[in-house]
PDB file of C-alpha atoms in Angstrom:
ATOM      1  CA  UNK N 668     -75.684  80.401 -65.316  1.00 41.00           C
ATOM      2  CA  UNK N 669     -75.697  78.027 -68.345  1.00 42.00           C
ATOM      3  CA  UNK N 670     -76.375  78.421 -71.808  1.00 41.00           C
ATOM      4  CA  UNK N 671     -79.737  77.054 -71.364  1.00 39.00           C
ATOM      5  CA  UNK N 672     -80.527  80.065 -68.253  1.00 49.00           C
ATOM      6  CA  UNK N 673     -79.704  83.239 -70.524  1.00 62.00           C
ATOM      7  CA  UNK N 674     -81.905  84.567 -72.559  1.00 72.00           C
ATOM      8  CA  UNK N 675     -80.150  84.482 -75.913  1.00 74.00           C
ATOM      9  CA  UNK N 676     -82.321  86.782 -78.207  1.00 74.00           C
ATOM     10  CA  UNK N 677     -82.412  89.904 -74.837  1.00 82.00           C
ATOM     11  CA  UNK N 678     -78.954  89.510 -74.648  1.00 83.00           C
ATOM     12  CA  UNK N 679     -78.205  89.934 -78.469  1.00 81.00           C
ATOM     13  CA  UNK N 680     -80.079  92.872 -78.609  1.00 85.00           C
ATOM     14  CA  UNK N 681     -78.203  93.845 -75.208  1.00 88.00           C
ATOM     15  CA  UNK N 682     -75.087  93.440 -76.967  1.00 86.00           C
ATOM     16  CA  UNK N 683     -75.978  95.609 -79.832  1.00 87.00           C
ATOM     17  CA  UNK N 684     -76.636  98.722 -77.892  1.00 92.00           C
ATOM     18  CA  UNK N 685     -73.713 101.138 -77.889  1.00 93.00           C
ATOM     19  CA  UNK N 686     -73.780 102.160 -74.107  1.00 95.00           C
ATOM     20  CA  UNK N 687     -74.393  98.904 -73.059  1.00 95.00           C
ATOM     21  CA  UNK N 688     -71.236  98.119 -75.113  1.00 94.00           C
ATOM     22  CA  UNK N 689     -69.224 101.093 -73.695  1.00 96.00           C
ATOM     23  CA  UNK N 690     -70.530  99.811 -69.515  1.00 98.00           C
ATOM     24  CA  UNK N 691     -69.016  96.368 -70.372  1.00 96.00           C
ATOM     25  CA  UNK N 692     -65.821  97.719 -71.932  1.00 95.00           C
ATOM     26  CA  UNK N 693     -65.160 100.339 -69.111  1.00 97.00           C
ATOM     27  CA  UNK N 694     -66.140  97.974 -66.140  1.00 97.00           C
ATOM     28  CA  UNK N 695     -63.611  95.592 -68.366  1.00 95.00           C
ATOM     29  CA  UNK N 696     -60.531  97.704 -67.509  1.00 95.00           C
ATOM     30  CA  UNK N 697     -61.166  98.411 -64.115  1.00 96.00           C
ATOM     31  CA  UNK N 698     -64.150  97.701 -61.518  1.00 97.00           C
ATOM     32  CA  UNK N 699     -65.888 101.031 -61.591  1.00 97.00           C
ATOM     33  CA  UNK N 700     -69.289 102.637 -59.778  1.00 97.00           C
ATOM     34  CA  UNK N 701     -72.432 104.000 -61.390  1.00 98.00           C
ATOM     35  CA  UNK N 702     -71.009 107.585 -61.149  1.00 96.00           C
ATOM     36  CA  UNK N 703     -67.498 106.902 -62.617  1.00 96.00           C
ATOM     37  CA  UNK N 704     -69.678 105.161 -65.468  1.00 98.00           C
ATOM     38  CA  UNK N 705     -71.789 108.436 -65.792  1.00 98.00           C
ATOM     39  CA  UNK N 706     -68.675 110.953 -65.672  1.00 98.00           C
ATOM     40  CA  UNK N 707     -66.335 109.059 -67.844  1.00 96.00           C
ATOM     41  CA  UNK N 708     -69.116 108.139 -70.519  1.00 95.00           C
ATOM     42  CA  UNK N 709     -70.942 111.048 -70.854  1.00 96.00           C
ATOM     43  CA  UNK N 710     -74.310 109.916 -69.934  1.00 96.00           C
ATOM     44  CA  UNK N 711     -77.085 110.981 -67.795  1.00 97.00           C
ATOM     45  CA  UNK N 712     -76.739 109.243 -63.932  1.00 97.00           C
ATOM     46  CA  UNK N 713     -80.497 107.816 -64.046  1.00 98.00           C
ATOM     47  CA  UNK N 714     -79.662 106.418 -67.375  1.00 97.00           C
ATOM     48  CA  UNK N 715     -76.544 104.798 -66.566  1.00 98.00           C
ATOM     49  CA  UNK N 716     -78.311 102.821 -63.167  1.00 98.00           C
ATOM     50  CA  UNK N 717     -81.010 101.612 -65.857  1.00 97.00           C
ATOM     51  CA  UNK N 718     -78.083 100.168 -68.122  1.00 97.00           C
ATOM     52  CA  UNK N 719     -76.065  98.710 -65.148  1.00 98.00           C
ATOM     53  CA  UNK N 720     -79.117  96.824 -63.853  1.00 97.00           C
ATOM     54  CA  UNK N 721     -80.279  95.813 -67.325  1.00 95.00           C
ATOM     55  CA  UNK N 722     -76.784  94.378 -67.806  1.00 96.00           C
ATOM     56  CA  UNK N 723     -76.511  93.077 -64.118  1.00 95.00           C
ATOM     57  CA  UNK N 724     -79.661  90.798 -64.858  1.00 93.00           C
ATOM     58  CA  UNK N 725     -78.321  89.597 -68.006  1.00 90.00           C
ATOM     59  CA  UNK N 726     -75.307  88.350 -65.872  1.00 91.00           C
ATOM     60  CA  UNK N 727     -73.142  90.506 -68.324  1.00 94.00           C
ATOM     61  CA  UNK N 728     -71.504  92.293 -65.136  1.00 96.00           C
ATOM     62  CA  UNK N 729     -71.476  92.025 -61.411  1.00 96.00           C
ATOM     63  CA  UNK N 730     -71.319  93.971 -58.630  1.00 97.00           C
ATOM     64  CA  UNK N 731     -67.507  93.556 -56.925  1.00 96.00           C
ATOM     65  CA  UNK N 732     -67.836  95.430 -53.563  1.00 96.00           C
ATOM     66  CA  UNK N 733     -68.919  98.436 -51.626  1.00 96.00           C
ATOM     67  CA  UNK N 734     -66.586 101.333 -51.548  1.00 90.00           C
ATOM     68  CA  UNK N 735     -66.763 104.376 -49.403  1.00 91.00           C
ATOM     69  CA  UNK N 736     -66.630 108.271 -51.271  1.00 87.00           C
ATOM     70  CA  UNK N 737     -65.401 110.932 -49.588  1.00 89.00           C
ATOM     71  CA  UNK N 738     -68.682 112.135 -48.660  1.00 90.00           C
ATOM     72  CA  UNK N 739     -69.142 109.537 -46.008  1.00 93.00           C
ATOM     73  CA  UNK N 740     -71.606 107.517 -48.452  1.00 92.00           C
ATOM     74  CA  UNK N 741     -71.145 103.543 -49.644  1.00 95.00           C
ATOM     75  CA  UNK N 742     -70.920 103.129 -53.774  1.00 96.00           C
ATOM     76  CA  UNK N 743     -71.360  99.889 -55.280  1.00 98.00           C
ATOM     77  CA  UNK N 744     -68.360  99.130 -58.122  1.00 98.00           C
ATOM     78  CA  UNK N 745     -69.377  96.829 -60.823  1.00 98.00           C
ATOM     79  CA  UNK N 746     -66.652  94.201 -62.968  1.00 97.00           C
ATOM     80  CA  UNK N 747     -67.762  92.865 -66.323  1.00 96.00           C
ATOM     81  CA  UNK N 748     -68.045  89.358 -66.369  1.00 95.00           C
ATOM     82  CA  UNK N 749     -67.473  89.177 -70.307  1.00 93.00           C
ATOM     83  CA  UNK N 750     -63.786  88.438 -71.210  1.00 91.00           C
ATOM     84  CA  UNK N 751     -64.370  87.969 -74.931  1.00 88.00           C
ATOM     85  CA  UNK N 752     -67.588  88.947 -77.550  1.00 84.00           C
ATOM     86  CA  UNK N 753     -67.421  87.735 -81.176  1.00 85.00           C
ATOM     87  CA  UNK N 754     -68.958  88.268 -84.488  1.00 84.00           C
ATOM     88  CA  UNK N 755     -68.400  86.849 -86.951  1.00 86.00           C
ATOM     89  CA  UNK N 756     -70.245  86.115 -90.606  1.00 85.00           C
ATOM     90  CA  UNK N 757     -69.146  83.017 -92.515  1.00 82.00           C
ATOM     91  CA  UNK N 758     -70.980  80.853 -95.349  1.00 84.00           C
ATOM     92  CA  UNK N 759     -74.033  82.809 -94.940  1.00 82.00           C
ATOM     93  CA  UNK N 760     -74.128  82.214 -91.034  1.00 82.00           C
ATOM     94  CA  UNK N 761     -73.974  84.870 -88.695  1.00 82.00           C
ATOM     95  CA  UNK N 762     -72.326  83.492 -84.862  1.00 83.00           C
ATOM     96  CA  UNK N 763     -71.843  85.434 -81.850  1.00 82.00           C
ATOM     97  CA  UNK N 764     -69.524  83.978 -79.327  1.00 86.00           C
ATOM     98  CA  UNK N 765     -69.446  85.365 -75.808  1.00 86.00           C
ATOM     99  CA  UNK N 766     -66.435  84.071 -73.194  1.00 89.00           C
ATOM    100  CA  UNK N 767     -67.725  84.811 -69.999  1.00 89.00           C
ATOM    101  CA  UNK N 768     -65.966  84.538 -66.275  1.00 85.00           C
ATOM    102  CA  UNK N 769     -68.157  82.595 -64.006  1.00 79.00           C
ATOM    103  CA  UNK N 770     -68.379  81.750 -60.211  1.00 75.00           C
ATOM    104  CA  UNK N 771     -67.481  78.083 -61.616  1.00 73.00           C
ATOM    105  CA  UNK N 772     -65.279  78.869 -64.300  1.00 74.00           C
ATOM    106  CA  UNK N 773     -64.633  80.405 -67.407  1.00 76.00           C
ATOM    107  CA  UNK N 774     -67.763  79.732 -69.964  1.00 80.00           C
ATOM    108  CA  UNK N 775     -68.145  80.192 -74.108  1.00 79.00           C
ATOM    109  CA  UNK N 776     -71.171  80.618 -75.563  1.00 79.00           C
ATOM    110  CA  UNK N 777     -71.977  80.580 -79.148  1.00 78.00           C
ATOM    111  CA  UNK N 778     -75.279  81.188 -80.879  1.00 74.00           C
ATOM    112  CA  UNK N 779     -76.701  82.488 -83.932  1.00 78.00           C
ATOM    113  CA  UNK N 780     -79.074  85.268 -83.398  1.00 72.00           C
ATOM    114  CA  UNK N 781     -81.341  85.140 -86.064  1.00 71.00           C
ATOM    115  CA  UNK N 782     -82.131  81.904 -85.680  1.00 71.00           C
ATOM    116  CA  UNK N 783     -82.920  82.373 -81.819  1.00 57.00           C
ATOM    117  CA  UNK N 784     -86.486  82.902 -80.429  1.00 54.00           C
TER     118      UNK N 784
END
């Protein structure tokens, strides 16, 4: 996915939501399933799947692999693909800067959102 493929403005407002936030940060650290998500961020399970797909289209994290619980039953755990997100305000211009892992390498993106459409 290139600069030109993401949607710049969904992805800005992606990256202002807190829980969307906390997902990336937590599947940052270590590759982790919907449920570990739920448990260690206090949200609601249905809630959590919503987030995780919104952020899995926005090619913000990945699915790693298939684990199997306890119970017999196949989890998926997701990795973030974000390495680095930036703000930053400077001569009246706001930037955001995203480094990203990719399939083909690591990728930096830089935008400002207000003027993006």
């Amino acid at each position: 996915m290139g600069e030109t493929d993401m949607n710049i403005l969904e992805t800005s407002k992606i990256l202002s939501d807190g829980n969307a936030l906390k997902i990336i940060a937590a599947t940052q650290r270590r590759p982790c399933t919907a449920q570990e998500l739920s448990n260690d961020l206090g949200t609601p399970l249905a809630g959590t799947y919503k987030k995780i797909k919104e952020l899995e289209l926005s090619g913000l994290i990945a699915p790693l692999d298939r684990k199997l619980t306890s119970y017999g039953k196949r989890v998926t755990r997701y990795t973030s693909l974000v390495r680095g997100f930036y703000v930053e305000f400077y001569n009246n211009e706001l930037r955001v800067t995203l480094e990203m892992d990719r399939s083909d390498g690591p990728i930096r993106l830089s935008w400002n959102p207000l003027l993006s459409s």
